[in-house]
Short mmCIF file of C-alpha atoms in Angstrom, two decimals:
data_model
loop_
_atom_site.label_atom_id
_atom_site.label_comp_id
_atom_site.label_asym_id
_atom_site.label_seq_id
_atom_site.Cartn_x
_atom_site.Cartn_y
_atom_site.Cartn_z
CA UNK G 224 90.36 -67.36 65.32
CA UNK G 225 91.19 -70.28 67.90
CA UNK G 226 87.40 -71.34 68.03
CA UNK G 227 87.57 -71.74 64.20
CA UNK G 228 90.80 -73.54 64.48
CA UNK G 229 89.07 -75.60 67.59
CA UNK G 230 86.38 -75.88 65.36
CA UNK G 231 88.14 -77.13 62.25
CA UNK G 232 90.30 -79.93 64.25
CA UNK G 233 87.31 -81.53 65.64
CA UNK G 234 86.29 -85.01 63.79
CA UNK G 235 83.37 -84.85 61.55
CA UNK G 236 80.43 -86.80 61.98
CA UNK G 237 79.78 -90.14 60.61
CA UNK G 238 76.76 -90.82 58.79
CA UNK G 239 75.28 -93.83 60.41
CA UNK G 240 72.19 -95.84 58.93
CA UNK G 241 69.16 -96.44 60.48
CA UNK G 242 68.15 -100.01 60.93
CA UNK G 243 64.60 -100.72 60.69
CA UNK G 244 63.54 -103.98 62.70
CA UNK G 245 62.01 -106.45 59.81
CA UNK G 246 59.56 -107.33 60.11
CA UNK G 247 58.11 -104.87 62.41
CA UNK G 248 56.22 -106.24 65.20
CA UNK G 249 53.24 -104.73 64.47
CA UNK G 250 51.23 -104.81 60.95
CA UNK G 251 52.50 -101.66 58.73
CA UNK G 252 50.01 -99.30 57.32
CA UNK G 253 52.32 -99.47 54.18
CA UNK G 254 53.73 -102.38 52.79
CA UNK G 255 55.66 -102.02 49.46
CA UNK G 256 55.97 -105.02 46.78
CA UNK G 257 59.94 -105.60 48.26
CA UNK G 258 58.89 -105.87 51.51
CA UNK G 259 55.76 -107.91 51.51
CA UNK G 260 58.10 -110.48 48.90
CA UNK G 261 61.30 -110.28 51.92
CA UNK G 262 58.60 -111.32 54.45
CA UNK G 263 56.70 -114.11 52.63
CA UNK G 264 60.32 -115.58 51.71
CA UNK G 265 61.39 -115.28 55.18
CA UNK G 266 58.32 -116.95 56.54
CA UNK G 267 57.83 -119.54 53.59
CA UNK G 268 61.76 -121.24 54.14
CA UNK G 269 59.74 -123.09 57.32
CA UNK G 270 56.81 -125.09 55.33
CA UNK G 271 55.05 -124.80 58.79
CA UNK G 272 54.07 -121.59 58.43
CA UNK G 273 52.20 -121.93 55.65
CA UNK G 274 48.42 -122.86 56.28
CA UNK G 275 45.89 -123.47 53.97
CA UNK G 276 42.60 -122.96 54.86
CA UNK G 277 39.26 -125.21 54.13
CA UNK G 278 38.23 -122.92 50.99
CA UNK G 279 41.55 -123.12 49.08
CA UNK G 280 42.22 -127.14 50.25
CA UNK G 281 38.97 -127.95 48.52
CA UNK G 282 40.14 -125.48 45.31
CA UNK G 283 43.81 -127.24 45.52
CA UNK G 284 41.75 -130.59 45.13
CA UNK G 285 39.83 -129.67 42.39
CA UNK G 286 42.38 -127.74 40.48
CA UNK G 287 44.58 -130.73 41.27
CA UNK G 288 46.92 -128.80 42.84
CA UNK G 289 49.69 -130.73 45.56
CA UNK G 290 50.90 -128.77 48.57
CA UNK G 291 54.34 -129.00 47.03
CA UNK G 292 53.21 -127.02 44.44
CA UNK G 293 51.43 -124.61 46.68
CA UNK G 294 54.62 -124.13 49.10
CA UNK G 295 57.24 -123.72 45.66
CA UNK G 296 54.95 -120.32 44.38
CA UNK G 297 54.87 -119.52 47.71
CA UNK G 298 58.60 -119.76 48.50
CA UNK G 299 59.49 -118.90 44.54
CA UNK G 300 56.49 -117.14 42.73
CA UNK G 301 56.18 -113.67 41.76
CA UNK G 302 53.57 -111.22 43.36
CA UNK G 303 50.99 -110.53 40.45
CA UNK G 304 48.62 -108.38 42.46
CA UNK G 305 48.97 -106.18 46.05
CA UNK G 306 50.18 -106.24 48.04
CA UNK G 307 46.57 -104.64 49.66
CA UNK G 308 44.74 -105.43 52.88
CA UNK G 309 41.93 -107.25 53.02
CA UNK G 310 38.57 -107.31 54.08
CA UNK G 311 39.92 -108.86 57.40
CA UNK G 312 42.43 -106.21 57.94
CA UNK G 313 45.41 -108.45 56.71
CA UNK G 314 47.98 -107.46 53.73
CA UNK G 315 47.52 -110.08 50.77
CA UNK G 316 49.29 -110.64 47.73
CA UNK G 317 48.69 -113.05 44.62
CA UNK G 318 51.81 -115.18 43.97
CA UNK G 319 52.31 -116.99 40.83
CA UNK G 320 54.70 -119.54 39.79
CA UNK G 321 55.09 -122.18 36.85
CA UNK G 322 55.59 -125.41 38.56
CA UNK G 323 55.31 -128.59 37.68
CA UNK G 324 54.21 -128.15 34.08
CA UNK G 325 51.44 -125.70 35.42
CA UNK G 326 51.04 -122.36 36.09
CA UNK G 327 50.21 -121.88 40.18
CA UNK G 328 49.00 -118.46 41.91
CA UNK G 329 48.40 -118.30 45.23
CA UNK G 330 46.39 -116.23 47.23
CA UNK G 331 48.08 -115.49 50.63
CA UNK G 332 47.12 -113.38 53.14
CA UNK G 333 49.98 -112.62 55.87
CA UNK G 334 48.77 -113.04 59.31
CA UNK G 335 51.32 -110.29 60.58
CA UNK G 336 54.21 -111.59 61.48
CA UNK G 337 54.13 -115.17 62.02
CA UNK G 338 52.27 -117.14 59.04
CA UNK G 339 51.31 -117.14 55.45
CA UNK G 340 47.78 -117.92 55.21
CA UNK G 341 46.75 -119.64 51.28
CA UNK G 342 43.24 -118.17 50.71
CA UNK G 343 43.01 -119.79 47.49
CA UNK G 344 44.67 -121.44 44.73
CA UNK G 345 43.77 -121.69 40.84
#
């Protein structure tokens, strides 16, 4: 009976909740819709890391799209498709956002964890 009562005085364990790091250092195998949207926001407040590549500057040109309006889907739009990895092993998303009078989507593929990369815009 005194081990019960031993038992019974002892403090109960808390529940305590695992923090995940975010992002992860390394490229997940899964990437959910929240996540992939928590990342590109994180990495889109700093302009910089947000590169668009030769194929989707000469697209923003003739689509007369500005890099503000690139960088506001980015940092704003909603993810329309993915997110999915790519043929180069990267997760991508499309992002699309009604700016400027226009509706923008972006193609970005994240080059995990560091930058956004703009595939393509239309």
């Amino acid at each position: 009976m005194q081990a019960a009562e031993a038992q019974s005085t002892r403090p109960s364990a808390q529940v305590v909740p695992i923090r995940r790091a975010f992002p992860p250092e390394r490229q997940p195998d899964r990437l959910n819709e929240g996540d992939a949207l928590k990342l590109i926001r994180m990495l889109a407040s700093d302009s910089n890391n947000i590169v668009v590549i030769r194929h989707a500057q000469k697209r923003k040109t003739q689509r007369n799209i500005t890099r503000p309006q690139i960088e506001r889907c980015i940092q704003k739009g909603t993810i329309t498709e993915g997110p999915y990895v790519n043929a180069k092993g990267n997760w991508q998303v499309n992002l699309s956002r009604f700016t400027a009078g226009e509706q923008i989507t972006c193609v970005v593929a994240i080059d995990w964890p560091a930058r956004l990369i703009v595939v393509t815009t239309f």
